[in-house]
Amino acid sequence: MDKEELIKLVTKRVIEKIKDYDAYKVPIGVSNRHVHVSRQDLDILYGKGYELTKKADLKQPGQFASNETVTIRGPKGEFERVRILGPVRKQSQVEVSKTDSFRLGIRPLIKESGDLEGTPGLELIGPEGTVSLSSGTIVALRHIHMTPGQALAMGLKDKDMVEVEVFGERRGVFGDVLVRVSDQFALEMHVDVDEANAFSLSNGDHVVIRKSGKDCQSRFTIRERR
């Protein structure tokens, strides 16, 4: 192979690699501590019939950060002005980081949103009342939201677990990233503040779903979640 042919081959492979990254590139959303509330609990915290008011839309369709906040209190400490995300849910849920849990004095499990079995509770304190949750506090399992079309294009399905590669000054790999698929979602990977800081990630940064080394042309590092 002469020099010109070698340059063409290398250029071709670089272009293919760039296209490959673009196909599986996912934007990052960093989640700070926040609260989801039920209709019943919102009535206690802010008054009967109170409606959340929108501060800003979130990337996921229909989801928003509200102007309303609460204090979350654990056995050892508390955080004030923790934002409520809307709309209301069937069950109240508090999402914190592992670092937050030390100050609160609790031991939350790493869980998928909505899976609250066996989780510790907290006090939610609003301007009109206090709610004592017997359960519902989690460290959210890192996950990727995507549409069915995007999942199909990537060869993924709902509940798959993948590896995600981070580039930049703190390059590394996230393991055990849950894939969540719905036509109500927009493409985005959610990590908490601890995870974002460990990899020097900010909102809007991009990561890449990593392919398996065994067959880097067609296979991802994927396993089904049990």
Tab-separated table of C-alpha atoms in Angstrom:
chain	number	residue	atom	x	y	z
A	1	MET	CA	0.000	0.000	0.000
A	2	ASP	CA	1.495	3.329	-1.035
A	3	LYS	CA	1.360	6.537	1.015
A	4	GLU	CA	-1.605	7.992	-0.881
A	5	GLU	CA	-3.699	4.840	-0.425
A	6	LEU	CA	-2.827	4.764	3.279
A	7	ILE	CA	-3.937	8.375	3.742
A	8	LYS	CA	-7.242	7.626	1.998
A	9	LEU	CA	-7.821	4.559	4.183
A	10	VAL	CA	-7.077	6.433	7.406
A	11	THR	CA	-9.314	9.335	6.326
A	12	LYS	CA	-12.146	6.935	5.510
A	13	ARG	CA	-11.926	5.263	8.912
A	14	VAL	CA	-11.828	8.592	10.746
A	15	ILE	CA	-14.964	9.756	8.884
A	16	GLU	CA	-16.721	6.477	9.689
A	17	LYS	CA	-15.808	6.887	13.351
A	18	ILE	CA	-17.170	10.438	13.460
A	19	LYS	CA	-20.423	9.308	11.848
A	20	ASP	CA	-20.604	6.445	14.329
A	21	TYR	CA	-20.236	8.820	17.286
A	22	ASP	CA	-22.856	11.175	15.870
A	23	ALA	CA	-25.338	8.302	15.527
A	24	TYR	CA	-25.038	7.320	19.204
A	25	LYS	CA	-24.348	10.708	20.788
A	26	VAL	CA	-26.606	11.630	23.716
A	27	PRO	CA	-26.964	15.026	25.455
A	28	ILE	CA	-26.535	15.201	29.227
A	29	GLY	CA	-29.024	16.546	31.750
A	30	VAL	CA	-27.664	17.033	35.286
A	31	SER	CA	-30.264	16.506	38.011
A	32	ASN	CA	-29.860	18.378	41.269
A	33	ARG	CA	-31.857	17.291	44.307
A	34	HIS	CA	-35.601	17.703	43.664
A	35	VAL	CA	-39.052	16.549	44.666
A	36	HIS	CA	-42.069	15.119	42.863
A	37	VAL	CA	-45.323	15.431	44.793
A	38	SER	CA	-48.730	13.786	44.727
A	39	ARG	CA	-51.940	15.799	44.550
A	40	GLN	CA	-52.721	14.887	48.157
A	41	ASP	CA	-49.322	15.978	49.451
A	42	LEU	CA	-49.362	19.225	47.453
A	43	ASP	CA	-52.681	20.084	49.114
A	44	ILE	CA	-51.005	19.718	52.510
A	45	LEU	CA	-47.803	21.545	51.605
A	46	TYR	CA	-49.350	24.501	49.745
A	47	GLY	CA	-53.061	24.412	50.516
A	48	LYS	CA	-56.142	22.653	49.196
A	49	GLY	CA	-56.450	22.862	45.415
A	50	TYR	CA	-53.109	24.618	44.915
A	51	GLU	CA	-51.633	24.326	41.416
A	52	LEU	CA	-47.915	24.322	40.635
A	53	THR	CA	-46.705	27.325	38.644
A	54	LYS	CA	-44.132	26.908	35.891
A	55	LYS	CA	-40.652	28.387	36.268
A	56	ALA	CA	-39.112	26.660	33.236
A	57	ASP	CA	-39.803	23.773	30.882
A	58	LEU	CA	-37.559	20.735	31.140
A	59	LYS	CA	-36.319	18.863	28.091
A	60	GLN	CA	-38.694	15.951	28.664
A	61	PRO	CA	-42.064	16.852	27.086
A	62	GLY	CA	-44.654	18.027	29.608
A	63	GLN	CA	-42.169	18.181	32.478
A	64	PHE	CA	-41.301	21.472	34.166
A	65	ALA	CA	-39.467	23.033	37.087
A	66	SER	CA	-41.979	24.848	39.253
A	67	ASN	CA	-41.586	28.049	41.230
A	68	GLU	CA	-42.591	26.120	44.352
A	69	THR	CA	-40.014	24.679	46.744
A	70	VAL	CA	-40.009	22.733	49.984
A	71	THR	CA	-37.588	21.946	52.777
A	72	ILE	CA	-36.565	18.292	52.947
A	73	ARG	CA	-35.594	17.153	56.445
A	74	GLY	CA	-33.905	13.945	57.548
A	75	PRO	CA	-32.767	12.619	60.939
A	76	LYS	CA	-29.505	14.613	60.875
A	77	GLY	CA	-30.064	17.639	58.668
A	78	GLU	CA	-32.093	19.376	55.999
A	79	PHE	CA	-31.994	21.218	52.680
A	80	GLU	CA	-34.116	24.302	52.133
A	81	ARG	CA	-35.653	25.510	48.861
A	82	VAL	CA	-35.638	22.138	47.120
A	83	ARG	CA	-37.541	22.565	43.878
A	84	ILE	CA	-40.719	20.691	43.045
A	85	LEU	CA	-40.888	19.320	39.501
A	86	GLY	CA	-44.238	19.097	37.792
A	87	PRO	CA	-46.729	17.874	36.965
A	88	VAL	CA	-48.023	16.120	40.098
A	89	ARG	CA	-47.551	12.356	40.341
A	90	LYS	CA	-49.434	9.454	41.871
A	91	GLN	CA	-46.845	9.166	44.641
A	92	SER	CA	-44.408	11.673	46.120
A	93	GLN	CA	-40.726	11.007	45.485
A	94	VAL	CA	-37.519	12.730	46.601
A	95	GLU	CA	-34.345	12.417	44.500
A	96	VAL	CA	-31.029	13.226	46.155
A	97	SER	CA	-27.350	12.492	45.551
A	98	LYS	CA	-25.266	10.181	47.707
A	99	THR	CA	-23.487	13.247	49.109
A	100	ASP	CA	-26.860	14.789	50.058
A	101	SER	CA	-27.782	11.626	51.951
A	102	PHE	CA	-24.892	12.054	54.401
A	103	ARG	CA	-26.156	15.469	55.488
A	104	LEU	CA	-29.730	14.207	55.724
A	105	GLY	CA	-28.706	11.130	57.704
A	106	ILE	CA	-30.408	8.547	55.507
A	107	ARG	CA	-29.334	5.628	53.319
A	108	PRO	CA	-31.297	5.860	50.076
A	109	LEU	CA	-31.078	3.055	47.531
A	110	ILE	CA	-30.045	3.540	43.915
A	111	LYS	CA	-33.381	3.046	42.182
A	112	GLU	CA	-35.239	3.664	38.964
A	113	SER	CA	-37.721	6.519	39.293
A	114	GLY	CA	-41.046	5.209	40.576
A	115	ASP	CA	-39.547	2.086	42.162
A	116	LEU	CA	-39.872	3.117	45.796
A	117	GLU	CA	-40.134	-0.211	47.586
A	118	GLY	CA	-37.835	-0.404	50.608
A	119	THR	CA	-36.743	3.224	50.374
A	120	PRO	CA	-36.395	5.591	53.349
A	121	GLY	CA	-38.696	8.528	53.949
A	122	LEU	CA	-38.208	12.206	54.758
A	123	GLU	CA	-40.191	15.176	55.962
A	124	LEU	CA	-41.394	17.644	53.323
A	125	ILE	CA	-42.053	21.086	54.773
A	126	GLY	CA	-44.087	23.604	52.814
A	127	PRO	CA	-45.597	27.010	53.636
A	128	GLU	CA	-48.934	25.498	54.667
A	129	GLY	CA	-48.023	22.167	56.190
A	130	THR	CA	-45.683	19.214	56.632
A	131	VAL	CA	-45.772	15.762	55.040
A	132	SER	CA	-43.965	12.844	56.676
A	133	LEU	CA	-43.086	10.346	53.959
A	134	SER	CA	-42.600	6.782	55.183
A	135	SER	CA	-40.733	5.969	51.942
A	136	GLY	CA	-39.883	7.551	48.625
A	137	THR	CA	-36.313	8.882	48.806
A	138	ILE	CA	-33.912	7.545	46.164
A	139	VAL	CA	-30.601	8.130	44.469
A	140	ALA	CA	-31.803	7.941	40.874
A	141	LEU	CA	-30.324	5.208	38.704
A	142	ARG	CA	-28.549	6.912	35.794
A	143	HIS	CA	-30.609	6.493	32.669
A	144	ILE	CA	-31.186	7.552	29.072
A	145	HIS	CA	-34.547	8.725	27.753
A	146	MET	CA	-35.193	8.064	24.072
A	147	THR	CA	-38.032	7.640	21.588
A	148	PRO	CA	-38.940	4.276	20.008
A	149	GLY	CA	-37.463	5.466	16.703
A	150	GLN	CA	-34.165	6.384	18.318
A	151	ALA	CA	-34.061	3.075	20.173
A	152	LEU	CA	-34.716	1.158	16.962
A	153	ALA	CA	-31.935	3.037	15.157
A	154	MET	CA	-29.493	2.177	17.952
A	155	GLY	CA	-30.599	-1.438	18.295
A	156	LEU	CA	-31.887	-0.871	21.821
A	157	LYS	CA	-35.114	-1.487	23.712
A	158	ASP	CA	-36.749	-0.360	26.944
A	159	LYS	CA	-34.987	-1.606	30.109
A	160	ASP	CA	-31.698	-2.433	28.358
A	161	MET	CA	-28.580	-1.549	30.330
A	162	VAL	CA	-25.716	0.012	28.385
A	163	GLU	CA	-22.268	1.498	28.865
A	164	VAL	CA	-21.716	5.159	28.018
A	165	GLU	CA	-18.371	6.751	27.242
A	166	VAL	CA	-17.440	10.253	28.392
A	167	PHE	CA	-14.754	12.259	26.608
A	168	GLY	CA	-12.864	15.371	27.650
A	169	GLU	CA	-10.665	16.213	30.616
A	170	ARG	CA	-12.163	13.444	32.779
A	171	ARG	CA	-12.657	10.713	30.230
A	172	GLY	CA	-14.294	7.540	31.495
A	173	VAL	CA	-17.159	5.087	31.194
A	174	PHE	CA	-20.521	4.945	32.931
A	175	GLY	CA	-21.654	1.362	33.454
A	176	ASP	CA	-25.196	0.155	34.176
A	177	VAL	CA	-27.027	2.965	32.378
A	178	LEU	CA	-30.733	2.178	32.079
A	179	VAL	CA	-32.450	2.755	28.730
A	180	ARG	CA	-36.003	4.110	28.989
A	181	VAL	CA	-38.046	4.183	25.796
A	182	SER	CA	-41.309	6.049	25.203
A	183	ASP	CA	-42.894	8.222	22.539
A	184	GLN	CA	-43.293	10.765	25.360
A	185	PHE	CA	-39.516	11.132	25.810
A	186	ALA	CA	-36.783	13.284	24.271
A	187	LEU	CA	-33.234	11.993	23.886
A	188	GLU	CA	-31.285	12.789	27.057
A	189	MET	CA	-29.129	11.027	29.647
A	190	HIS	CA	-29.783	11.956	33.272
A	191	VAL	CA	-27.035	11.886	35.895
A	192	ASP	CA	-26.978	13.376	39.374
A	193	VAL	CA	-24.619	16.074	40.598
A	194	ASP	CA	-22.124	13.616	42.104
A	195	GLU	CA	-21.821	11.750	38.809
A	196	ALA	CA	-21.576	14.945	36.781
A	197	ASN	CA	-18.804	16.321	38.987
A	198	ALA	CA	-16.855	13.055	38.853
A	199	PHE	CA	-16.772	13.249	35.037
A	200	SER	CA	-16.698	17.066	34.750
A	201	LEU	CA	-20.034	17.099	32.909
A	202	SER	CA	-22.488	19.991	32.508
A	203	ASN	CA	-25.957	20.330	31.030
A	204	GLY	CA	-25.803	20.053	27.252
A	205	ASP	CA	-22.540	18.106	27.122
A	206	HIS	CA	-22.624	14.944	25.024
A	207	VAL	CA	-21.679	11.345	25.723
A	208	VAL	CA	-21.652	8.305	23.439
A	209	ILE	CA	-23.334	4.942	23.915
A	210	ARG	CA	-20.389	2.589	23.798
A	211	LYS	CA	-20.131	-0.423	21.499
A	212	SER	CA	-18.818	-3.763	22.578
A	213	GLY	CA	-15.210	-4.539	21.729
A	214	LYS	CA	-16.143	-8.058	20.611
A	215	ASP	CA	-17.944	-6.829	17.527
A	216	CYS	CA	-17.427	-3.096	17.253
A	217	GLN	CA	-19.238	-2.949	13.913
A	218	SER	CA	-22.631	-4.087	15.104
A	219	ARG	CA	-22.947	-4.772	18.840
A	220	PHE	CA	-23.379	-2.602	21.901
A	221	THR	CA	-22.390	-3.441	25.433
A	222	ILE	CA	-25.945	-4.284	26.436
A	223	ARG	CA	-27.627	-6.481	28.975
A	224	GLU	CA	-31.247	-6.766	29.907
A	225	ARG	CA	-32.239	-5.467	33.294
A	226	ARG	CA	-33.573	-8.120	35.621
